[in-house]
Tab-separated table of C-alpha atoms in Angstrom:
chain	number	residue	atom	x	y	z
K	1	UNK	CA	0.062	0.133	0.126
K	2	UNK	CA	2.885	2.490	-0.705
K	3	UNK	CA	3.829	2.896	2.925
K	4	UNK	CA	5.405	6.251	3.325
K	5	UNK	CA	4.499	7.442	-0.138
K	6	UNK	CA	1.123	8.682	0.294
K	7	UNK	CA	-2.048	7.139	-1.374
K	8	UNK	CA	-1.916	5.179	-4.688
K	9	UNK	CA	-4.190	3.649	-7.067
K	10	UNK	CA	-3.442	0.034	-6.627
K	11	UNK	CA	-6.502	-0.932	-4.705
K	12	UNK	CA	-8.710	0.651	-7.538
K	13	UNK	CA	-6.461	-1.085	-10.252
K	14	UNK	CA	-6.890	-4.402	-8.513
K	15	UNK	CA	-10.659	-4.055	-8.317
K	16	UNK	CA	-10.754	-3.155	-12.080
K	17	UNK	CA	-8.689	-6.162	-13.113
K	18	UNK	CA	-11.246	-8.084	-11.261
K	19	UNK	CA	-14.085	-6.820	-13.397
K	20	UNK	CA	-15.132	-4.058	-11.062
K	21	UNK	CA	-14.640	-1.217	-13.380
K	22	UNK	CA	-16.485	1.721	-11.579
K	23	UNK	CA	-14.963	2.324	-8.111
K	24	UNK	CA	-15.618	5.294	-5.860
K	25	UNK	CA	-13.918	6.410	-2.584
K	26	UNK	CA	-15.944	7.495	0.332
K	27	UNK	CA	-14.920	9.596	3.246
K	28	UNK	CA	-16.279	11.797	5.869
K	29	UNK	CA	-15.187	15.059	7.862
K	30	UNK	CA	-16.602	16.319	11.112
K	31	UNK	CA	-17.393	13.371	13.297
K	32	UNK	CA	-15.677	14.822	16.376
K	33	UNK	CA	-16.614	18.375	16.533
K	34	UNK	CA	-19.230	19.595	18.968
K	35	UNK	CA	-20.954	21.818	16.395
K	36	UNK	CA	-21.766	21.633	12.690
K	37	UNK	CA	-22.550	18.747	10.449
K	38	UNK	CA	-20.974	15.751	9.525
K	39	UNK	CA	-20.149	15.820	5.848
K	40	UNK	CA	-19.380	12.714	3.570
K	41	UNK	CA	-18.287	12.818	-0.095
K	42	UNK	CA	-18.099	10.053	-2.640
K	43	UNK	CA	-15.671	10.325	-5.612
K	44	UNK	CA	-14.967	8.463	-8.920
K	45	UNK	CA	-11.781	9.263	-10.318
K	46	UNK	CA	-10.863	9.203	-13.841
K	47	UNK	CA	-7.970	6.731	-14.133
K	48	UNK	CA	-6.606	8.886	-17.105
K	49	UNK	CA	-6.952	12.248	-15.417
K	50	UNK	CA	-6.012	12.167	-11.627
K	51	UNK	CA	-5.130	15.508	-10.100
K	52	UNK	CA	-1.649	15.290	-8.781
K	53	UNK	CA	-1.027	15.956	-5.150
K	54	UNK	CA	-3.976	14.100	-3.698
K	55	UNK	CA	-3.445	13.035	-0.107
K	56	UNK	CA	-5.400	12.650	3.158
K	57	UNK	CA	-6.969	15.961	3.752
K	58	UNK	CA	-5.572	16.023	7.282
K	59	UNK	CA	-2.029	16.007	5.838
K	60	UNK	CA	-2.569	18.895	3.496
K	61	UNK	CA	-2.622	22.604	4.219
K	62	UNK	CA	-5.985	24.702	3.713
K	63	UNK	CA	-4.538	26.213	0.745
K	64	UNK	CA	-3.626	23.021	-0.875
K	65	UNK	CA	-6.996	21.414	-0.116
K	66	UNK	CA	-8.747	24.515	-1.562
K	67	UNK	CA	-6.640	24.274	-4.690
K	68	UNK	CA	-7.156	20.657	-5.140
K	69	UNK	CA	-11.027	20.761	-4.560
K	70	UNK	CA	-11.970	22.629	-7.883
K	71	UNK	CA	-9.482	20.203	-9.735
K	72	UNK	CA	-11.312	17.143	-8.252
K	73	UNK	CA	-14.715	18.526	-9.282
K	74	UNK	CA	-13.597	19.114	-12.633
K	75	UNK	CA	-12.071	15.852	-13.410
K	76	UNK	CA	-14.006	13.299	-11.307
K	77	UNK	CA	-17.723	12.314	-10.494
K	78	UNK	CA	-18.584	13.642	-7.131
K	79	UNK	CA	-21.353	13.246	-4.530
K	80	UNK	CA	-21.975	15.093	-1.298
K	81	UNK	CA	-24.059	14.102	1.789
K	82	UNK	CA	-24.541	16.348	4.911
K	83	UNK	CA	-26.005	15.127	8.321
K	84	UNK	CA	-27.131	18.054	10.325
K	85	UNK	CA	-26.728	18.257	13.979
K	86	UNK	CA	-30.578	17.432	14.651
K	87	UNK	CA	-29.964	14.037	12.814
K	88	UNK	CA	-26.617	13.609	14.672
K	89	UNK	CA	-28.624	14.026	17.865
K	90	UNK	CA	-31.573	11.841	16.936
K	91	UNK	CA	-29.692	8.954	15.383
K	92	UNK	CA	-26.132	8.987	17.097
K	93	UNK	CA	-22.938	10.335	15.258
K	94	UNK	CA	-22.123	6.890	13.655
K	95	UNK	CA	-25.615	6.263	12.291
K	96	UNK	CA	-25.725	9.897	10.801
K	97	UNK	CA	-22.215	9.404	9.283
K	98	UNK	CA	-23.338	6.274	7.544
K	99	UNK	CA	-26.567	8.019	6.381
K	100	UNK	CA	-24.335	11.000	4.911
K	101	UNK	CA	-22.160	8.274	3.236
K	102	UNK	CA	-25.235	6.661	1.609
K	103	UNK	CA	-26.503	10.168	0.418
K	104	UNK	CA	-23.066	11.009	-0.932
K	105	UNK	CA	-23.068	7.782	-2.909
K	106	UNK	CA	-26.534	8.401	-4.200
K	107	UNK	CA	-25.599	11.691	-5.447
K	108	UNK	CA	-22.951	10.088	-7.899
K	109	UNK	CA	-25.872	9.437	-10.187
K	110	UNK	CA	-24.248	6.444	-12.112
K	111	UNK	CA	-23.892	2.775	-11.078
K	112	UNK	CA	-20.931	1.919	-9.286
K	113	UNK	CA	-19.193	-1.704	-8.939
K	114	UNK	CA	-17.185	-1.064	-5.728
K	115	UNK	CA	-17.094	1.534	-2.996
K	116	UNK	CA	-13.792	1.913	-0.919
K	117	UNK	CA	-14.846	3.457	2.380
K	118	UNK	CA	-12.595	4.871	4.856
K	119	UNK	CA	-12.705	3.248	8.201
K	120	UNK	CA	-13.993	0.022	9.443
K	121	UNK	CA	-17.694	0.436	8.855
K	122	UNK	CA	-19.627	0.922	5.643
K	123	UNK	CA	-23.303	1.637	5.045
K	124	UNK	CA	-25.209	-0.707	2.849
K	125	UNK	CA	-24.857	0.476	-0.738
K	126	UNK	CA	-26.120	-0.895	-4.139
K	127	UNK	CA	-22.633	-2.271	-4.898
K	128	UNK	CA	-19.826	-4.276	-3.245
K	129	UNK	CA	-17.936	-2.317	-0.462
K	130	UNK	CA	-14.488	-2.618	1.048
K	131	UNK	CA	-13.517	-0.704	4.129
K	132	UNK	CA	-10.068	0.288	4.624
K	133	UNK	CA	-8.589	1.664	7.816
K	134	UNK	CA	-6.433	4.772	7.006
K	135	UNK	CA	-8.028	4.589	3.426
K	136	UNK	CA	-7.299	8.309	2.932
K	137	UNK	CA	-3.551	7.517	3.118
K	138	UNK	CA	-3.894	4.462	0.866
K	139	UNK	CA	-6.440	5.077	-1.851
K	140	UNK	CA	-6.409	7.987	-4.230
K	141	UNK	CA	-10.234	7.811	-4.425
K	142	UNK	CA	-10.688	8.105	-0.659
K	143	UNK	CA	-8.061	10.729	-0.387
K	144	UNK	CA	-10.074	12.787	-3.045
K	145	UNK	CA	-13.249	12.061	-1.060
K	146	UNK	CA	-11.758	13.396	2.133
K	147	UNK	CA	-10.632	16.628	0.539
K	148	UNK	CA	-14.088	17.245	-0.949
K	149	UNK	CA	-15.558	16.383	2.439
K	150	UNK	CA	-13.053	18.659	4.439
K	151	UNK	CA	-13.525	21.578	2.028
K	152	UNK	CA	-17.274	21.261	1.815
K	153	UNK	CA	-17.581	21.167	5.612
K	154	UNK	CA	-15.071	23.994	6.233
K	155	UNK	CA	-16.907	26.258	4.005
K	156	UNK	CA	-20.087	25.454	5.799
K	157	UNK	CA	-18.420	26.250	9.245
K	158	UNK	CA	-17.180	29.594	7.739
K	159	UNK	CA	-20.669	30.506	6.878
K	160	UNK	CA	-22.035	29.427	10.441
K	161	UNK	CA	-19.523	31.796	11.770
K	162	UNK	CA	-21.151	34.577	10.089
K	163	UNK	CA	-24.706	33.242	11.194
K	164	UNK	CA	-23.395	32.825	14.832
K	165	UNK	CA	-20.512	35.446	15.682
K	166	UNK	CA	-18.853	34.900	18.817
K	167	UNK	CA	-18.126	31.250	18.660
K	168	UNK	CA	-15.213	31.182	16.343
K	169	UNK	CA	-16.603	28.461	14.014
K	170	UNK	CA	-14.420	29.746	11.234
K	171	UNK	CA	-11.209	29.113	13.170
K	172	UNK	CA	-11.938	25.919	15.202
K	173	UNK	CA	-14.552	24.437	12.672
K	174	UNK	CA	-16.621	23.268	15.646
K	175	UNK	CA	-14.047	21.228	17.251
K	176	UNK	CA	-13.534	21.255	21.114
K	177	UNK	CA	-10.920	23.961	21.629
K	178	UNK	CA	-10.413	26.069	24.674
K	179	UNK	CA	-11.607	28.980	22.786
K	180	UNK	CA	-14.885	27.232	21.739
K	181	UNK	CA	-15.514	26.112	25.408
K	182	UNK	CA	-15.167	29.712	26.502
K	183	UNK	CA	-17.515	30.942	23.914
K	184	UNK	CA	-20.067	28.118	25.150
K	185	UNK	CA	-19.803	29.186	28.713
K	186	UNK	CA	-20.292	32.848	27.614
K	187	UNK	CA	-23.149	32.498	25.238
K	188	UNK	CA	-24.556	28.972	25.709
K	189	UNK	CA	-25.005	26.464	22.750
K	190	UNK	CA	-26.546	27.396	19.206
K	191	UNK	CA	-28.960	25.464	17.186
K	192	UNK	CA	-25.792	24.162	15.465
K	193	UNK	CA	-24.302	22.363	18.503
K	194	UNK	CA	-24.658	18.823	19.117
K	195	UNK	CA	-26.784	18.336	22.143
K	196	UNK	CA	-26.023	14.614	22.482
K	197	UNK	CA	-22.318	15.343	22.765
K	198	UNK	CA	-21.331	15.043	26.339
K	199	UNK	CA	-19.674	18.885	26.678
K	200	UNK	CA	-22.930	20.381	25.253
K	201	UNK	CA	-25.223	17.959	27.249
K	202	UNK	CA	-23.343	19.202	30.399
K	203	UNK	CA	-23.873	22.742	29.624
K	204	UNK	CA	-27.603	22.063	29.206
K	205	UNK	CA	-28.003	20.467	32.593
K	206	UNK	CA	-26.517	23.457	34.462
């Protein structure tokens, strides 16, 4: 799996050699934050037109992710699914994440033979699935999905920063930083906060 060299296209090529011609990668962003949605993306790369520089979104600077995002949209088929905080609170974060992945897969709009899913859980999809722990560092398709999911979610959090000033969403993207905790102590939770998450639930019981 190209250890130490970043993601490759080996998993996809092996699948294609077995007759699974249309392969997508699926990943999510935002499972851990206290606020905002969890976003999933599904990407089918063109084997002959893969944008150079794809990698696990967490290993890329924001400017690099923003540069790769339009390149992925221009060269690949992309689907996005968004699970809002109310769904996360109602269903739990795992179920909401799998739902968002299913939505992203459905947005591709074409039949898929194999879905490569980052992590150890895959939703039921209308194709074969293969989970890969650390998949965003092993598969270019998953890496591309990780970038799309991350950029999409970051932009949503920047918009929420304008809607809810004073919380710092544009900076911490909803993660549990000290500044975020301070803002919560001053202002209380917003409708975008995940009330099922322990730090928010604790505030609501004060």
